[in-house]
PDB file of C-alpha atoms in Angstrom:
ATOM      1  CA  MET A   1      46.636 -71.911 -10.283  1.00 73.00           C
ATOM      2  CA  LEU A   2      46.577 -73.166 -13.631  1.00 82.00           C
ATOM      3  CA  THR A   3      43.495 -75.349 -11.977  1.00 91.00           C
ATOM      4  CA  ALA A   4      42.424 -72.751 -10.869  1.00 92.00           C
ATOM      5  CA  LEU A   5      41.941 -70.440 -13.314  1.00 94.00           C
ATOM      6  CA  TYR A   6      40.863 -73.036 -15.892  1.00 94.00           C
ATOM      7  CA  ASN A   7      38.189 -74.084 -14.035  1.00 94.00           C
ATOM      8  CA  LYS A   8      37.255 -69.742 -12.842  1.00 95.00           C
ATOM      9  CA  VAL A   9      36.916 -69.753 -16.375  1.00 97.00           C
ATOM     10  CA  SER A  10      35.737 -72.793 -18.341  1.00 96.00           C
ATOM     11  CA  PRO A  11      32.142 -72.225 -16.948  1.00 96.00           C
ATOM     12  CA  ALA A  12      32.197 -69.090 -18.568  1.00 97.00           C
ATOM     13  CA  CYS A  13      32.915 -70.359 -22.165  1.00 97.00           C
ATOM     14  CA  CYS A  14      29.706 -70.426 -23.676  1.00 95.00           C
ATOM     15  CA  TYR A  15      29.934 -73.199 -27.519  1.00 93.00           C
ATOM     16  CA  VAL A  16      27.733 -70.933 -29.611  1.00 95.00           C
ATOM     17  CA  THR A  17      25.833 -72.610 -32.506  1.00 93.00           C
ATOM     18  CA  VAL A  18      24.315 -70.068 -35.264  1.00 94.00           C
ATOM     19  CA  PHE A  19      21.005 -71.650 -37.611  1.00 92.00           C
ATOM     20  CA  LEU A  20      19.460 -70.648 -41.046  1.00 92.00           C
ATOM     21  CA  GLY A  21      16.139 -71.841 -40.465  1.00 89.00           C
ATOM     22  CA  ASP A  22      17.023 -76.063 -39.942  1.00 84.00           C
ATOM     23  CA  GLU A  23      20.999 -75.346 -42.006  1.00 89.00           C
ATOM     24  CA  ARG A  24      24.226 -74.750 -39.016  1.00 89.00           C
ATOM     25  CA  ILE A  25      25.549 -71.746 -40.611  1.00 92.00           C
ATOM     26  CA  SER A  26      28.120 -71.589 -37.734  1.00 94.00           C
ATOM     27  CA  GLU A  27      29.276 -72.594 -34.444  1.00 92.00           C
ATOM     28  CA  GLY A  28      32.483 -70.633 -32.316  1.00 94.00           C
ATOM     29  CA  THR A  29      33.017 -69.510 -29.523  1.00 96.00           C
ATOM     30  CA  GLY A  30      31.420 -67.538 -26.891  1.00 97.00           C
ATOM     31  CA  PHE A  31      31.887 -66.118 -23.028  1.00 98.00           C
ATOM     32  CA  ALA A  32      30.068 -64.432 -19.928  1.00 97.00           C
ATOM     33  CA  TYR A  33      30.772 -61.376 -19.522  1.00 96.00           C
ATOM     34  CA  THR A  34      27.732 -60.622 -16.388  1.00 93.00           C
ATOM     35  CA  SER A  35      25.943 -63.016 -14.287  1.00 90.00           C
ATOM     36  CA  ASP A  36      22.367 -62.308 -16.475  1.00 92.00           C
ATOM     37  CA  GLY A  37      24.636 -65.024 -19.066  1.00 95.00           C
ATOM     38  CA  GLU A  38      25.475 -61.474 -21.466  1.00 96.00           C
ATOM     39  CA  VAL A  39      27.473 -62.758 -24.213  1.00 97.00           C
ATOM     40  CA  LEU A  40      30.687 -61.314 -25.786  1.00 97.00           C
ATOM     41  CA  THR A  41      31.693 -63.437 -29.602  1.00 97.00           C
ATOM     42  CA  ALA A  42      32.673 -62.977 -32.880  1.00 96.00           C
ATOM     43  CA  ALA A  43      30.917 -61.010 -34.841  1.00 96.00           C
ATOM     44  CA  HIS A  44      31.549 -63.246 -38.296  1.00 96.00           C
ATOM     45  CA  VAL A  45      30.047 -65.937 -35.816  1.00 97.00           C
ATOM     46  CA  VAL A  46      27.057 -64.953 -35.143  1.00 96.00           C
ATOM     47  CA  THR A  47      27.324 -63.482 -39.907  1.00 95.00           C
ATOM     48  CA  GLY A  48      29.212 -67.248 -40.867  1.00 94.00           C
ATOM     49  CA  ARG A  49      31.266 -64.799 -42.900  1.00 91.00           C
ATOM     50  CA  TRP A  50      33.184 -61.802 -42.776  1.00 90.00           C
ATOM     51  CA  PRO A  51      33.264 -58.955 -43.690  1.00 89.00           C
ATOM     52  CA  ILE A  52      29.917 -58.178 -41.547  1.00 89.00           C
ATOM     53  CA  LYS A  53      26.418 -58.329 -43.974  1.00 89.00           C
ATOM     54  CA  HIS A  54      23.868 -57.134 -40.917  1.00 85.00           C
ATOM     55  CA  GLU A  55      20.987 -58.411 -42.880  1.00 90.00           C
ATOM     56  CA  ASP A  56      22.522 -61.662 -42.319  1.00 89.00           C
ATOM     57  CA  TYR A  57      21.714 -61.077 -38.065  1.00 89.00           C
ATOM     58  CA  LEU A  58      18.429 -59.848 -39.373  1.00 91.00           C
ATOM     59  CA  ASP A  59      17.215 -62.595 -40.932  1.00 92.00           C
ATOM     60  CA  PRO A  60      14.087 -63.687 -38.585  1.00 92.00           C
ATOM     61  CA  ASN A  61      14.375 -67.518 -39.475  1.00 94.00           C
ATOM     62  CA  GLN A  62      18.379 -66.908 -38.322  1.00 95.00           C
ATOM     63  CA  ARG A  63      17.983 -68.916 -34.709  1.00 93.00           C
ATOM     64  CA  ILE A  64      21.168 -68.117 -31.986  1.00 95.00           C
ATOM     65  CA  PHE A  65      21.816 -70.721 -28.848  1.00 93.00           C
ATOM     66  CA  CYS A  66      24.211 -70.867 -26.528  1.00 94.00           C
ATOM     67  CA  LYS A  67      25.174 -73.889 -24.303  1.00 92.00           C
ATOM     68  CA  PHE A  68      27.696 -72.801 -21.221  1.00 94.00           C
ATOM     69  CA  PRO A  69      28.892 -76.520 -19.354  1.00 91.00           C
ATOM     70  CA  GLY A  70      26.166 -78.065 -16.453  1.00 88.00           C
ATOM     71  CA  LEU A  71      23.716 -75.083 -17.910  1.00 89.00           C
ATOM     72  CA  PRO A  72      20.959 -76.282 -20.805  1.00 88.00           C
ATOM     73  CA  VAL A  73      20.609 -74.253 -23.885  1.00 89.00           C
ATOM     74  CA  VAL A  74      18.925 -70.850 -24.277  1.00 92.00           C
ATOM     75  CA  GLU A  75      18.213 -69.230 -27.100  1.00 94.00           C
ATOM     76  CA  TYR A  76      19.985 -65.478 -27.828  1.00 96.00           C
ATOM     77  CA  ARG A  77      19.485 -62.087 -29.629  1.00 96.00           C
ATOM     78  CA  VAL A  78      21.877 -60.111 -31.158  1.00 96.00           C
ATOM     79  CA  PHE A  79      21.992 -57.219 -28.432  1.00 94.00           C
ATOM     80  CA  PHE A  80      25.223 -55.624 -30.796  1.00 90.00           C
ATOM     81  CA  CYS A  81      26.476 -56.959 -34.207  1.00 92.00           C
ATOM     82  CA  CYS A  82      29.804 -55.662 -35.055  1.00 89.00           C
ATOM     83  CA  ILE A  83      31.043 -51.561 -34.803  1.00 81.00           C
ATOM     84  CA  GLU A  84      31.099 -50.058 -38.081  1.00 76.00           C
ATOM     85  CA  ILE A  85      32.255 -45.994 -38.511  1.00 69.00           C
ATOM     86  CA  GLU A  86      32.774 -44.345 -41.641  1.00 64.00           C
ATOM     87  CA  VAL A  87      36.068 -42.555 -42.070  1.00 55.00           C
ATOM     88  CA  LEU A  88      36.740 -39.951 -44.209  1.00 54.00           C
ATOM     89  CA  GLY A  89      38.926 -41.535 -47.067  1.00 54.00           C
ATOM     90  CA  PHE A  90      38.709 -44.783 -46.578  1.00 52.00           C
ATOM     91  CA  LEU A  91      37.062 -46.691 -49.768  1.00 54.00           C
ATOM     92  CA  GLY A  92      34.761 -48.245 -47.135  1.00 60.00           C
ATOM     93  CA  ARG A  93      33.575 -48.317 -43.221  1.00 67.00           C
ATOM     94  CA  VAL A  94      35.866 -49.762 -40.921  1.00 71.00           C
ATOM     95  CA  GLN A  95      33.951 -53.267 -39.132  1.00 82.00           C
ATOM     96  CA  LEU A  96      35.004 -54.439 -35.350  1.00 88.00           C
ATOM     97  CA  ASP A  97      34.990 -57.625 -34.486  1.00 92.00           C
ATOM     98  CA  ILE A  98      32.549 -57.710 -32.061  1.00 94.00           C
ATOM     99  CA  ALA A  99      28.888 -58.670 -30.347  1.00 95.00           C
ATOM    100  CA  VAL A 100      26.649 -58.895 -27.838  1.00 96.00           C
ATOM    101  CA  LEU A 101      24.025 -61.460 -27.848  1.00 97.00           C
ATOM    102  CA  LEU A 102      21.437 -61.251 -24.580  1.00 96.00           C
ATOM    103  CA  PRO A 103      19.257 -64.513 -23.553  1.00 96.00           C
ATOM    104  CA  LYS A 104      15.420 -64.692 -25.069  1.00 96.00           C
ATOM    105  CA  GLN A 105      14.981 -65.950 -21.627  1.00 92.00           C
ATOM    106  CA  LEU A 106      16.788 -66.125 -17.923  1.00 89.00           C
ATOM    107  CA  HIS A 107      18.984 -68.545 -17.366  1.00 88.00           C
ATOM    108  CA  SER A 108      18.354 -71.740 -14.479  1.00 85.00           C
ATOM    109  CA  ALA A 109      20.801 -70.478 -12.386  1.00 87.00           C
ATOM    110  CA  ALA A 110      24.029 -67.701 -12.258  1.00 88.00           C
ATOM    111  CA  VAL A 111      25.908 -68.483 -15.108  1.00 94.00           C
ATOM    112  CA  SER A 112      30.085 -67.543 -14.000  1.00 96.00           C
ATOM    113  CA  HIS A 113      30.752 -64.137 -15.985  1.00 96.00           C
ATOM    114  CA  LEU A 114      34.838 -63.025 -16.791  1.00 97.00           C
ATOM    115  CA  PRO A 115      35.550 -59.890 -16.007  1.00 96.00           C
ATOM    116  CA  ALA A 116      35.512 -57.746 -18.891  1.00 96.00           C
ATOM    117  CA  LEU A 117      39.329 -55.469 -19.212  1.00 96.00           C
ATOM    118  CA  VAL A 118      38.787 -52.111 -21.616  1.00 94.00           C
ATOM    119  CA  GLU A 119      42.417 -51.853 -20.862  1.00 94.00           C
ATOM    120  CA  PRO A 120      44.709 -54.323 -23.475  1.00 94.00           C
ATOM    121  CA  PRO A 121      47.388 -56.330 -21.955  1.00 96.00           C
ATOM    122  CA  LYS A 122      50.805 -55.417 -22.729  1.00 96.00           C
ATOM    123  CA  LEU A 123      53.497 -55.819 -25.069  1.00 96.00           C
ATOM    124  CA  GLY A 124      55.311 -58.821 -24.311  1.00 97.00           C
ATOM    125  CA  GLN A 125      52.869 -59.764 -20.769  1.00 98.00           C
ATOM    126  CA  ARG A 126      51.312 -63.924 -20.964  1.00 97.00           C
ATOM    127  CA  VAL A 127      47.968 -64.071 -22.005  1.00 98.00           C
ATOM    128  CA  PHE A 128      45.651 -66.499 -22.105  1.00 97.00           C
ATOM    129  CA  LEU A 129      43.519 -68.110 -24.180  1.00 97.00           C
ATOM    130  CA  ALA A 130      40.061 -69.911 -24.359  1.00 96.00           C
ATOM    131  CA  GLY A 131      37.363 -72.112 -26.771  1.00 95.00           C
ATOM    132  CA  TYR A 132      36.072 -74.715 -28.440  1.00 92.00           C
ATOM    133  CA  SER A 133      38.709 -75.006 -31.442  1.00 88.00           C
ATOM    134  CA  GLU A 134      38.125 -77.776 -34.153  1.00 83.00           C
ATOM    135  CA  GLU A 135      41.344 -79.100 -32.350  1.00 79.00           C
ATOM    136  CA  LEU A 136      39.002 -80.877 -29.455  1.00 68.00           C
ATOM    137  CA  GLU A 137      37.143 -84.216 -30.218  1.00 65.00           C
ATOM    138  CA  LEU A 138      34.881 -86.618 -28.416  1.00 54.00           C
ATOM    139  CA  PRO A 139      36.367 -89.513 -26.881  1.00 52.00           C
ATOM    140  CA  PHE A 140      36.828 -92.721 -28.641  1.00 46.00           C
ATOM    141  CA  LYS A 141      34.822 -89.975 -31.401  1.00 53.00           C
ATOM    142  CA  VAL A 142      31.727 -91.806 -29.599  1.00 49.00           C
ATOM    143  CA  GLU A 143      29.545 -89.597 -31.912  1.00 50.00           C
ATOM    144  CA  LYS A 144      30.577 -91.368 -34.828  1.00 55.00           C
ATOM    145  CA  LEU A 145      31.033 -95.131 -33.501  1.00 47.00           C
ATOM    146  CA  LEU A 146      26.365 -94.456 -32.153  1.00 48.00           C
ATOM    147  CA  PRO A 147      24.642 -96.502 -34.943  1.00 54.00           C
ATOM    148  CA  PRO A 148      21.420 -94.080 -35.985  1.00 58.00           C
ATOM    149  CA  ASP A 149      18.954 -96.196 -35.495  1.00 60.00           C
ATOM    150  CA  MET A 150      19.567 -97.209 -31.766  1.00 54.00           C
ATOM    151  CA  ARG A 151      17.446 -95.628 -28.810  1.00 55.00           C
ATOM    152  CA  GLY A 152      17.941 -91.791 -28.066  1.00 47.00           C
ATOM    153  CA  VAL A 153      20.593 -90.957 -30.438  1.00 42.00           C
ATOM    154  CA  SER A 154      19.337 -89.072 -32.708  1.00 54.00           C
ATOM    155  CA  ASP A 155      18.232 -87.390 -29.743  1.00 51.00           C
ATOM    156  CA  PHE A 156      22.094 -87.128 -28.738  1.00 46.00           C
ATOM    157  CA  LEU A 157      23.391 -85.662 -32.248  1.00 50.00           C
ATOM    158  CA  ASP A 158      20.894 -82.867 -32.322  1.00 57.00           C
ATOM    159  CA  ALA A 159      22.062 -81.679 -28.199  1.00 52.00           C
ATOM    160  CA  MET A 160      25.108 -81.888 -30.013  1.00 52.00           C
ATOM    161  CA  HIS A 161      24.760 -79.737 -32.574  1.00 58.00           C
ATOM    162  CA  LYS A 162      23.435 -76.876 -30.351  1.00 63.00           C
ATOM    163  CA  GLY A 163      26.468 -76.850 -28.156  1.00 65.00           C
ATOM    164  CA  TYR A 164      26.971 -80.110 -26.101  1.00 73.00           C
ATOM    165  CA  MET A 165      30.333 -80.179 -26.534  1.00 72.00           C
ATOM    166  CA  ALA A 166      30.216 -77.364 -23.971  1.00 78.00           C
ATOM    167  CA  ASP A 167      29.627 -80.783 -21.101  1.00 77.00           C
ATOM    168  CA  MET A 168      31.725 -83.612 -23.260  1.00 78.00           C
ATOM    169  CA  THR A 169      35.342 -81.461 -23.879  1.00 82.00           C
ATOM    170  CA  GLY A 170      35.097 -77.880 -22.018  1.00 87.00           C
ATOM    171  CA  PRO A 171      36.964 -75.706 -23.632  1.00 93.00           C
ATOM    172  CA  LEU A 172      40.448 -75.883 -25.179  1.00 92.00           C
ATOM    173  CA  ILE A 173      42.963 -73.037 -23.048  1.00 94.00           C
ATOM    174  CA  LYS A 174      46.206 -71.637 -24.363  1.00 95.00           C
ATOM    175  CA  HIS A 175      48.545 -70.096 -23.443  1.00 96.00           C
ATOM    176  CA  GLY A 176      51.052 -67.202 -25.387  1.00 97.00           C
ATOM    177  CA  TYR A 177      52.507 -63.359 -25.634  1.00 98.00           C
ATOM    178  CA  ILE A 178      51.561 -60.293 -26.780  1.00 97.00           C
ATOM    179  CA  GLY A 179      53.798 -60.037 -29.816  1.00 95.00           C
ATOM    180  CA  ASN A 180      52.103 -56.971 -31.108  1.00 94.00           C
ATOM    181  CA  LEU A 181      49.730 -54.922 -29.984  1.00 94.00           C
ATOM    182  CA  ARG A 182      48.726 -51.683 -32.452  1.00 91.00           C
ATOM    183  CA  ARG A 183      45.790 -49.463 -31.213  1.00 88.00           C
ATOM    184  CA  VAL A 184      43.506 -49.012 -33.756  1.00 83.00           C
ATOM    185  CA  VAL A 185      41.776 -45.609 -34.194  1.00 81.00           C
ATOM    186  CA  ALA A 186      38.889 -44.614 -36.000  1.00 74.00           C
ATOM    187  CA  GLN A 187      36.838 -41.240 -35.842  1.00 72.00           C
ATOM    188  CA  ASN A 188      34.074 -40.242 -38.235  1.00 67.00           C
ATOM    189  CA  THR A 189      34.619 -36.125 -37.637  1.00 61.00           C
ATOM    190  CA  GLN A 190      31.456 -34.929 -39.220  1.00 68.00           C
ATOM    191  CA  LEU A 191      29.360 -36.319 -36.694  1.00 64.00           C
ATOM    192  CA  GLY A 192      31.818 -36.750 -33.928  1.00 69.00           C
ATOM    193  CA  GLU A 193      32.031 -40.797 -33.250  1.00 74.00           C
ATOM    194  CA  GLN A 194      35.705 -42.398 -31.967  1.00 81.00           C
ATOM    195  CA  VAL A 195      36.181 -46.356 -32.416  1.00 84.00           C
ATOM    196  CA  GLU A 196      39.367 -47.205 -29.931  1.00 86.00           C
ATOM    197  CA  CYS A 197      40.154 -50.569 -31.266  1.00 90.00           C
ATOM    198  CA  ASP A 198      43.877 -52.740 -29.513  1.00 92.00           C
ATOM    199  CA  VAL A 199      45.149 -55.483 -31.890  1.00 92.00           C
ATOM    200  CA  MET A 200      47.053 -57.828 -30.843  1.00 93.00           C
ATOM    201  CA  TYR A 201      48.726 -60.996 -32.036  1.00 95.00           C
ATOM    202  CA  ILE A 202      49.734 -63.603 -29.811  1.00 97.00           C
ATOM    203  CA  ASP A 203      52.472 -65.853 -29.715  1.00 96.00           C
ATOM    204  CA  ASN A 204      49.954 -69.343 -29.650  1.00 93.00           C
ATOM    205  CA  SER A 205      47.072 -70.420 -32.440  1.00 91.00           C
ATOM    206  CA  MET A 206      44.168 -71.719 -31.803  1.00 88.00           C
ATOM    207  CA  HIS A 207      41.950 -73.056 -34.858  1.00 85.00           C
ATOM    208  CA  PRO A 208      38.299 -72.850 -35.808  1.00 84.00           C
ATOM    209  CA  GLY A 209      35.547 -72.733 -33.219  1.00 90.00           C
ATOM    210  CA  ALA A 210      37.747 -70.957 -31.354  1.00 94.00           C
ATOM    211  CA  SER A 211      36.964 -67.541 -32.625  1.00 95.00           C
ATOM    212  CA  GLY A 212      34.557 -65.767 -30.694  1.00 97.00           C
ATOM    213  CA  GLY A 213      36.777 -66.814 -26.932  1.00 97.00           C
ATOM    214  CA  PRO A 214      38.123 -64.775 -24.499  1.00 98.00           C
ATOM    215  CA  VAL A 215      42.111 -63.994 -24.189  1.00 98.00           C
ATOM    216  CA  PHE A 216      41.792 -63.179 -20.846  1.00 98.00           C
ATOM    217  CA  ASP A 217      45.168 -63.037 -17.705  1.00 97.00           C
ATOM    218  CA  GLU A 218      46.537 -64.498 -14.947  1.00 96.00           C
ATOM    219  CA  SER A 219      43.858 -63.693 -12.879  1.00 95.00           C
ATOM    220  CA  GLY A 220      41.211 -64.321 -15.132  1.00 96.00           C
ATOM    221  CA  ASP A 221      39.529 -61.525 -16.203  1.00 97.00           C
ATOM    222  CA  ALA A 222      38.721 -61.012 -20.266  1.00 98.00           C
ATOM    223  CA  VAL A 223      41.589 -58.603 -21.477  1.00 97.00           C
ATOM    224  CA  GLY A 224      40.414 -59.182 -25.304  1.00 97.00           C
ATOM    225  CA  ILE A 225      38.606 -61.503 -28.024  1.00 97.00           C
ATOM    226  CA  ILE A 226      40.536 -64.160 -30.179  1.00 96.00           C
ATOM    227  CA  SER A 227      39.432 -63.081 -34.207  1.00 94.00           C
ATOM    228  CA  GLN A 228      40.904 -65.553 -35.934  1.00 90.00           C
ATOM    229  CA  ARG A 229      44.698 -67.096 -37.465  1.00 87.00           C
ATOM    230  CA  ALA A 230      47.223 -64.896 -38.746  1.00 84.00           C
ATOM    231  CA  THR A 231      48.971 -66.383 -41.707  1.00 79.00           C
ATOM    232  CA  THR A 232      51.619 -65.808 -43.969  1.00 82.00           C
ATOM    233  CA  ILE A 233      52.602 -66.390 -47.218  1.00 79.00           C
ATOM    234  CA  VAL A 234      54.907 -69.218 -48.725  1.00 82.00           C
ATOM    235  CA  GLU A 235      55.992 -70.090 -51.975  1.00 77.00           C
ATOM    236  CA  ALA A 236      54.294 -73.583 -53.073  1.00 74.00           C
ATOM    237  CA  GLY A 237      56.235 -74.403 -56.019  1.00 71.00           C
ATOM    238  CA  LYS A 238      54.464 -74.409 -59.335  1.00 72.00           C
ATOM    239  CA  GLU A 239      50.955 -73.025 -57.321  1.00 68.00           C
ATOM    240  CA  GLY A 240      52.688 -69.895 -56.497  1.00 75.00           C
ATOM    241  CA  LYS A 241      51.840 -68.904 -52.856  1.00 81.00           C
ATOM    242  CA  ILE A 242      49.530 -69.959 -50.816  1.00 80.00           C
ATOM    243  CA  SER A 243      48.964 -68.755 -47.751  1.00 79.00           C
ATOM    244  CA  VAL A 244      49.173 -70.810 -44.407  1.00 76.00           C
ATOM    245  CA  PRO A 245      48.313 -69.889 -40.461  1.00 74.00           C
ATOM    246  CA  SER A 246      51.499 -68.347 -38.791  1.00 80.00           C
ATOM    247  CA  GLY A 247      51.515 -70.038 -35.819  1.00 87.00           C
ATOM    248  CA  CYS A 248      49.499 -66.763 -34.044  1.00 93.00           C
ATOM    249  CA  THR A 249      46.335 -65.387 -33.244  1.00 95.00           C
ATOM    250  CA  VAL A 250      44.485 -62.447 -33.661  1.00 93.00           C
ATOM    251  CA  ALA A 251      42.662 -60.730 -31.475  1.00 95.00           C
ATOM    252  CA  ILE A 252      40.436 -57.624 -30.572  1.00 94.00           C
ATOM    253  CA  SER A 253      40.518 -55.791 -27.457  1.00 95.00           C
ATOM    254  CA  LEU A 254      37.410 -55.206 -25.326  1.00 95.00           C
ATOM    255  CA  ALA A 255      37.915 -51.267 -25.897  1.00 93.00           C
ATOM    256  CA  PRO A 256      34.976 -50.869 -28.313  1.00 90.00           C
ATOM    257  CA  LEU A 257      33.252 -51.730 -25.741  1.00 91.00           C
ATOM    258  CA  LEU A 258      33.671 -48.265 -24.119  1.00 88.00           C
ATOM    259  CA  HIS A 259      31.833 -47.231 -27.798  1.00 81.00           C
ATOM    260  CA  VAL A 260      28.964 -49.778 -27.178  1.00 82.00           C
ATOM    261  CA  ALA A 261      28.098 -48.494 -24.480  1.00 83.00           C
ATOM    262  CA  ARG A 262      27.815 -44.789 -25.658  1.00 79.00           C
ATOM    263  CA  LYS A 263      26.537 -45.480 -28.599  1.00 71.00           C
ATOM    264  CA  THR A 264      23.483 -48.010 -26.995  1.00 69.00           C
ATOM    265  CA  GLY A 265      23.039 -46.808 -22.973  1.00 65.00           C
ATOM    266  CA  GLY A 266      24.772 -50.067 -22.453  1.00 57.00           C
ATOM    267  CA  ALA A 267      23.113 -53.570 -22.566  1.00 50.00           C
TER     268      ALA A 267
END
C-alpha cells in the first residue's frame, strides 16, 4: 500500500525555485492539483519571507520555476499568493500561507496530480507529508565531488539550481497523526467576506525545503499544505530561552481554496 501511495504522490510533487534576477532567493515544494500542472504551495515559498509582502512577487525580475520528476523545468507565474483579510479589532491583516501558481507554457505531457479536498482531516487521523526537505542529499554528495572545470558540470549545477533534485532524489515522505486541529474563521462583516481555514499539528517534523508540500490521506488525496515546523521554548543557560523545533509540523487545510474560487472565478 505504501509503495502504491508513494508512486501516486511522488510524480505530483514539484521542486520550486524562485529567482530575483540571477539570485536564488527561495526554494521549497509544491504539488499539482490539476492535470495542467497548476500548483499549490506555501505563500512564503513564493516570496522567500514572512509575513507576505505583495511587492515581492509583483517584482518583474522575479522568476519561478517548478520541476516535476521526469518532466522538463517549466517557468510559472503567480495566480494567487496569500489570502489576506482585514478583521475588525486586529492590529494587522490575517494572512494565510497558501499560493496558486500557473505554468507560463504547457507541459510536454499531462502532469500527475492529487485531488484537493477542502474538508480537513479528523483529529487523530493518520496522514502523510511529502516534500523536498533539506534532509535529502544527492548520493555521495556527487555535486561537491565534480571538478568545476569538467565539461558539462556548469550546466549540471545550473540544472540542479532549478530543481533537478526532483529527478535525483524524489520527495521525502513521512507519516504522522493529527495531534491538534483548530478551525480559524477570519471575517470582514463590512465587506461580507469570510475565510475559513483549519490549522493542524502533525506529530512528525518536516524540515526547510518541504514547505508547500502536500499533506495527504491514505487514498493519496491532498488535505493540506505544509507551512512550517512547530517550535517550543527551552532553557539555554546563560543564553536564556531559545526557540527550537518541537518535532511537529504545522499545516493548513485546503478550505481557503473556496475563497480563492469566489474571488477569482477559479484558476
